[in-house]
XYZ file of C-alpha atoms in Angstrom:
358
model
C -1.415 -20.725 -21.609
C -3.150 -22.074 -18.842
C -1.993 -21.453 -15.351
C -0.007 -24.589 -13.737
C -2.636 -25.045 -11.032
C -5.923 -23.530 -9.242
C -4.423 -20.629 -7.065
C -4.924 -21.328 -3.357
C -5.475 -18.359 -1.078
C -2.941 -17.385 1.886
C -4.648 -14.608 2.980
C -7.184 -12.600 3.973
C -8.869 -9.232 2.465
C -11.806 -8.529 4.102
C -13.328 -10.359 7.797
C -15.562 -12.367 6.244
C -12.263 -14.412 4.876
C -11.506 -15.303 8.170
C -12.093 -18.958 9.071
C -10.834 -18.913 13.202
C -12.197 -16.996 16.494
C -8.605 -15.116 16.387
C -9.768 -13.398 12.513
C -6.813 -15.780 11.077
C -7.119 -18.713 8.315
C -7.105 -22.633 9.836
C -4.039 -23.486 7.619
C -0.394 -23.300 7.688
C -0.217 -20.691 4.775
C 3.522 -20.453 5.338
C 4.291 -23.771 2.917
C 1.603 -22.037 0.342
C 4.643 -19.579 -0.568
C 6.644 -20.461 -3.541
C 7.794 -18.828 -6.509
C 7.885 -21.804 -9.880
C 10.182 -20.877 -12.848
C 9.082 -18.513 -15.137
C 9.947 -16.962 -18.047
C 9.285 -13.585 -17.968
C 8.234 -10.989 -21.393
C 9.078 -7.506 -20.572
C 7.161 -4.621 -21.152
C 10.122 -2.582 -22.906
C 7.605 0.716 -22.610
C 7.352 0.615 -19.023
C 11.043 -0.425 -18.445
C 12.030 2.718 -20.564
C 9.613 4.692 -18.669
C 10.614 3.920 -15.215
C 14.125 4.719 -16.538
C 12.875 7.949 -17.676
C 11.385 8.695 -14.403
C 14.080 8.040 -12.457
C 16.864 9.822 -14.266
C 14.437 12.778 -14.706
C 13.904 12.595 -10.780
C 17.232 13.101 -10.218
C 17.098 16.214 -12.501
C 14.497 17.513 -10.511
C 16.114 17.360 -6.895
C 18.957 19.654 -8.460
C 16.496 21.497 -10.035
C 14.688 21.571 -6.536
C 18.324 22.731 -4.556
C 19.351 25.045 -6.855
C 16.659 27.266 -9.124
C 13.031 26.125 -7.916
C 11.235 28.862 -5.979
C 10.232 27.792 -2.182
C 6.540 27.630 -3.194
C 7.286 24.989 -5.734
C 8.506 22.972 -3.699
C 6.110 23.068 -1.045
C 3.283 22.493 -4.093
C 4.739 19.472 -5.122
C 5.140 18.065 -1.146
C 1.056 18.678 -0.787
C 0.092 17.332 -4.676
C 2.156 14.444 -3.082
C 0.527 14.464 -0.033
C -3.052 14.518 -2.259
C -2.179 11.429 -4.113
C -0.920 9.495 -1.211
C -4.360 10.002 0.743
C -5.945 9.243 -2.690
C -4.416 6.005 -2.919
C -4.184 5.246 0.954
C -7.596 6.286 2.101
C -9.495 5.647 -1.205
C -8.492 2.741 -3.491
C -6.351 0.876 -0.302
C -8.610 1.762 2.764
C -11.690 2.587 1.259
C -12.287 0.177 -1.898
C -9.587 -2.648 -1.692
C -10.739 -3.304 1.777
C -13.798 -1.873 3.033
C -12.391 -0.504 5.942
C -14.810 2.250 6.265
C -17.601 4.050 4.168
C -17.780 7.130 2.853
C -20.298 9.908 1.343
C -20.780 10.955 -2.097
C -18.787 14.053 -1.843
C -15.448 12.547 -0.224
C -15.167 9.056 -2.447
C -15.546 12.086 -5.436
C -12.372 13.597 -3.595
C -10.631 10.610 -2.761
C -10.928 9.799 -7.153
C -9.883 12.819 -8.380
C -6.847 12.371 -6.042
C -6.546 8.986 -6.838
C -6.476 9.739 -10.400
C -3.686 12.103 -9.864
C -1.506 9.608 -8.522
C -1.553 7.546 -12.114
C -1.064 4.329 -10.242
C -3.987 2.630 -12.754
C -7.421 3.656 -11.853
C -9.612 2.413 -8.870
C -11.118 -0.872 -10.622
C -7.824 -2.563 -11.359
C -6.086 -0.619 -8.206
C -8.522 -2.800 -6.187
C -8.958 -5.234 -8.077
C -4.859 -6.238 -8.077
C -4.610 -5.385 -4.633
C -7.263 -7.850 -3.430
C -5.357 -10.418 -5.409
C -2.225 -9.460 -3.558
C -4.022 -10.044 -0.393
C -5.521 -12.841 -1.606
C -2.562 -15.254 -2.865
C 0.362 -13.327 -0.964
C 3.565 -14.246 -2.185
C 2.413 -17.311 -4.043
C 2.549 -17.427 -8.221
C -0.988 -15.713 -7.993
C 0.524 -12.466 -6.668
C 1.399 -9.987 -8.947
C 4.387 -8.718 -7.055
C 5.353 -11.746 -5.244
C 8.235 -10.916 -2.647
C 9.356 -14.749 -2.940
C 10.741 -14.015 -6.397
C 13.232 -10.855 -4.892
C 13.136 -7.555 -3.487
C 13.534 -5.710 -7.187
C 10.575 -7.887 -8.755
C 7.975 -7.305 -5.630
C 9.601 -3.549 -5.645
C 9.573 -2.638 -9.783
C 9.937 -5.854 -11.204
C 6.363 -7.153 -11.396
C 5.594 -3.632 -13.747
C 8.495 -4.531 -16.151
C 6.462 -7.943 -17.052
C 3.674 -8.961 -18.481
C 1.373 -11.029 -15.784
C 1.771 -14.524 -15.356
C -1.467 -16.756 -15.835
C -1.614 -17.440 -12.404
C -1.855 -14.016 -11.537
C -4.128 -13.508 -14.460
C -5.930 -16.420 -12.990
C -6.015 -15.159 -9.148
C -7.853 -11.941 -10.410
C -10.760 -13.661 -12.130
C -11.324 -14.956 -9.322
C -11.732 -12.083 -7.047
C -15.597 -11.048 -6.020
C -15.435 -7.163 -7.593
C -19.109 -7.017 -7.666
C -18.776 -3.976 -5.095
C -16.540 -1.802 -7.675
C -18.673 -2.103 -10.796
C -21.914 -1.556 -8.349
C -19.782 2.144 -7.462
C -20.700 4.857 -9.563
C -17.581 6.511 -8.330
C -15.602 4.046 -9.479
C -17.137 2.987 -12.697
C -17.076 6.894 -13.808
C -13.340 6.852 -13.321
C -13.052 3.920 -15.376
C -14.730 4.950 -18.171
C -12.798 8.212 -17.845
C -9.481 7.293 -16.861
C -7.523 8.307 -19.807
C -9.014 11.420 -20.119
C -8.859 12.650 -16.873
C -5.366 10.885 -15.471
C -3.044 13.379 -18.072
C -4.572 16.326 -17.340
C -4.446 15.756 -13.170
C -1.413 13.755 -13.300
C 0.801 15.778 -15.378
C -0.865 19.006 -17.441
C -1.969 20.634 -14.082
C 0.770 20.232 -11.635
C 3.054 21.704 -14.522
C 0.865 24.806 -15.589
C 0.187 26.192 -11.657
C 3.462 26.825 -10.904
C 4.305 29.162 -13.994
C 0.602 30.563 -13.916
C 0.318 31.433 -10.405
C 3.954 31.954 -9.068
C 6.053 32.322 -12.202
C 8.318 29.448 -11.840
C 9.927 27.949 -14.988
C 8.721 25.839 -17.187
C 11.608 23.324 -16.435
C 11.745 23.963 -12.865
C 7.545 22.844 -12.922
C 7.876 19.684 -15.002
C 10.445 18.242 -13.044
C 10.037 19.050 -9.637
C 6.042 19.283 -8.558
C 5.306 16.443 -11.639
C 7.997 13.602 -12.531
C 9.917 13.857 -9.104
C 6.166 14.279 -7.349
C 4.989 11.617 -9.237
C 8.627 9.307 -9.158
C 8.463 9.434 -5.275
C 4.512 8.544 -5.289
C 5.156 5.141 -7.131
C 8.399 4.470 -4.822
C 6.006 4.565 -1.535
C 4.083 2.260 -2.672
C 6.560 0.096 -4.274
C 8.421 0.104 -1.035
C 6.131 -1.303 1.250
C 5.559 -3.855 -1.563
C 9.280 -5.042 -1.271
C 11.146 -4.020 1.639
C 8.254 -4.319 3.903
C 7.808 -7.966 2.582
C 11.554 -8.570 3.490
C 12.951 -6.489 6.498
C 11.480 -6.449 9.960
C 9.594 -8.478 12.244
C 6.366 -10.247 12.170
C 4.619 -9.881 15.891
C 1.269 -10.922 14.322
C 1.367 -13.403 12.164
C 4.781 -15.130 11.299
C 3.855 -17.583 8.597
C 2.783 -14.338 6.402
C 5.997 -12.134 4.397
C 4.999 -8.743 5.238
C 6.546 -7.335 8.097
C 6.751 -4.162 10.613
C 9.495 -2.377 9.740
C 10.130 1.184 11.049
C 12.471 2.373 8.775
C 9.997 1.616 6.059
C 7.268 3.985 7.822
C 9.486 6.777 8.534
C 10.472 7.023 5.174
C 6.628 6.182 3.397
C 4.613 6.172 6.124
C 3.098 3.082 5.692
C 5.495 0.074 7.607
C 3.379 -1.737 10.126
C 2.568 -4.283 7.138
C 2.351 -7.538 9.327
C -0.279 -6.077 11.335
C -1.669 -5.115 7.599
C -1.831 -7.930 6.070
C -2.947 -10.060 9.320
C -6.214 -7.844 10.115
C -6.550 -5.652 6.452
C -10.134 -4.425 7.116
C -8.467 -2.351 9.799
C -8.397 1.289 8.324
C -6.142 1.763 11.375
C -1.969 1.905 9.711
C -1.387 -0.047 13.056
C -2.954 -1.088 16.897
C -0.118 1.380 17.808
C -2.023 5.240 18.615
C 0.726 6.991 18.378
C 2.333 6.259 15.245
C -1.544 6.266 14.026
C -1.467 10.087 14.737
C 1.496 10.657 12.716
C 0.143 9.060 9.517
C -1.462 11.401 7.602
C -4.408 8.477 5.834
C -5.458 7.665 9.175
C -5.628 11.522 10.332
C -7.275 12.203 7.375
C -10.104 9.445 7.552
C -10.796 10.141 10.857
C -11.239 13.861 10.496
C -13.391 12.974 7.986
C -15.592 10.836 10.132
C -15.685 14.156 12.084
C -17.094 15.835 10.037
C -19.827 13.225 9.013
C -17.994 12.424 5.693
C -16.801 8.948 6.648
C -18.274 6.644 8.802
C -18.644 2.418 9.932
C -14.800 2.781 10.454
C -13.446 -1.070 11.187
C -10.862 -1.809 13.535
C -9.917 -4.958 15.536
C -10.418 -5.145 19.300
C -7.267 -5.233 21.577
C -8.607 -8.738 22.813
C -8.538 -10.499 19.288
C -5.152 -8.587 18.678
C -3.534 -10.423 21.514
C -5.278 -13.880 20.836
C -4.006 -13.803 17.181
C -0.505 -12.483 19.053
C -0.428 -15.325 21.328
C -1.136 -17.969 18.301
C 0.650 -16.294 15.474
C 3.373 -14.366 16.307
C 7.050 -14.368 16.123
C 7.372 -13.728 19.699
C 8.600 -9.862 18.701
C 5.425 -7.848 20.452
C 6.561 -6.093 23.141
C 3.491 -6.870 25.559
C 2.423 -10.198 23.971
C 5.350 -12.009 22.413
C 7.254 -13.756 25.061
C 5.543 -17.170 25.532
C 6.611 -18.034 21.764
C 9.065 -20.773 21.492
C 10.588 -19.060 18.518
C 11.256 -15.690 20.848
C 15.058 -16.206 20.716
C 17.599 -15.536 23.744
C 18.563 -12.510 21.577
C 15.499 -10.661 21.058
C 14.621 -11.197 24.889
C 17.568 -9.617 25.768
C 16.597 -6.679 22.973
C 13.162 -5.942 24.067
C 13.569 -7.273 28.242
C 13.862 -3.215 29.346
C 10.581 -2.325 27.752
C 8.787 -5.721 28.910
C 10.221 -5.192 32.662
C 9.095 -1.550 32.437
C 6.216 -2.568 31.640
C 5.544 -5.165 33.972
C 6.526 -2.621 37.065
C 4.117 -0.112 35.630
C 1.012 -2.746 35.945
């Protein structure tokens, strides 16, 4: 079945998208979002999966309270930490967007984490991702938040793509992944290596090197590890597409929400999805210091192993502010017509404070 029409981007991936001085398209995107009809056919083996993970999650943070030695627990925080940096500063950062380069020896790294994270490997990681980006929240998106929180959130995995989406992904430029050595290695490899990282070694180290139970190292450092891997990223997916404010760009879903980046790390999604070549999480230092992608690219561009990182200037921020947003910056927002009575009232102490300070 054909899709019902061409797919129209409404957004950006990488700076050469860009079409204005501000790094922003020349159209109203916001009346590209819709979400036709559809019928969906579910993927009953992922749907009974998921269910599988979740129940046996909950397993695992008794298991975790009650019989699981302290060093199991810390092993599964850092294989979690590994696979978030995998998928953050490799297939996001590094080969969705571009937002840096990297050395042989690191983008091996970044993979082999990656691959531990069983989120699909690098090509289609990217490749989906870009779509995303592409088409957000239009038919061509594979989790598009106009069709509900749960769909954008778990939804989109219990279905089998729509021809638009099908559609949007032919037509992404992936010429860079298959060129990647890296990346075509893991491809070819995939289901050999994604078992034995994923799931075969984070069970066998606890009983081999600390003599923790069998049970106790299934649940806890592999299906809850893995269960609140897929839930980061599936969170920023839905409730960052849904809850917050949009200081860049208010015509685009995603949103800066807080509560979405103490809990994954990853919330400033407006600023995202407005400039996404930025390997910064955010123009904000200080919450840039306390997420552990960016610390982790940028020590490696210490030490020589990353390098060309991308970020936007403060200037074009606050053009793109000025033009864009919904008024909700604290330095830049209050010349917006849509910067309600409320919110002036909400953010006035920090924009006085500010004021006296300059």
């Amino acid at each position: 079945m054909p899709p019902q029409a061409e797919p129209t981007p409404s957004g950006v991936v990488f700076e050469s998208d860009t079409q204005t001085s501000d790094l922003g398209l020349a159209k109203d995107v916001s009346v590209l979002k819709k979400a036709a009809p559809k019928k969906y056919e579910y993927v009953w083996f992922n749907i009974f999966w998921f269910l599988f993970l979740h129940i046996g999650s909950a397993y695992g943070i008794y298991l975790g309270v009650t019989s699981a030695k302290w060093q199991t627990n810390v092993f599964a925080f850092l294989v979690h930490l590994m696979c978030a940096i995998g998928i953050g500063a490799g297939s996001h950062r590094l080969w969705t967007h571009r937002c840096y380069k990297a050395k042989t020896p690191l983008r091996v790294l970044l993979m082999i984490w990656q691959t531990m994270g069983f989120q699909d490997c690098i090509f289609e990681w990217a490749r989906d991702h870009r779509t995303h980006h592409k088409y957000a929240d239009t038919d061509a998106d594979p989790h598009n938040a106009e069709r509900g929180l749960f769909f954008s959130h778990m939804g989109w995995l219990c279905c089998k793509k729509s021809p638009e989406v099908i559609e949007g992904g032919r037509r992404i430029d992936v010429t860079d992944l298959y060129e990647d050595p890296v990346v075509m290695f893991q491809k070819k490899h995939y289901m050999k290596m994604m078992p034995i990282l994923c799931f075969l070694l984070p069970t066998v180290i606890p009983v081999y090197f600390w003599g923790e139970t069998w049970l106790n190292a299934f649940f806890i450092p592999t299906i809850l590890r893995y269960t609140c891997g897929i839930n980061v990223v599936w969170s920023v997916n839905s409730f960052s597409h849904t809850f917050g404010y949009r200081p860049y760009d208010k015509s685009l879903n995603p949103r800066d929400n807080i509560g979405v980046w103490m809990i994954c790390v990853e919330g400033f999604h407006n600023y995202h999805h407005t400039f996404p070549w930025d390997y910064r999480a955010t123009e904000l230092p200080l919450y840039n210091m306390l997420t552990p992608t960016i610390v982790f690219i940028e020590a490696m561009a210490k030490i020589g192993q990353a390098y060309d990182l991308k970020s936007v200037s403060p200037e074009i921020v606050q053009k793109r502010t000025y033009r864009t947003g919904d008024g909700t910056h604290s330095l830049w927002g209050w010349d917006d017509p849509e910067f309600t009575e409320k919110l002036k009232e909400k953010y006035g102490s920090i924009h006085n404070t500010q004021q006296k300070e300059d």
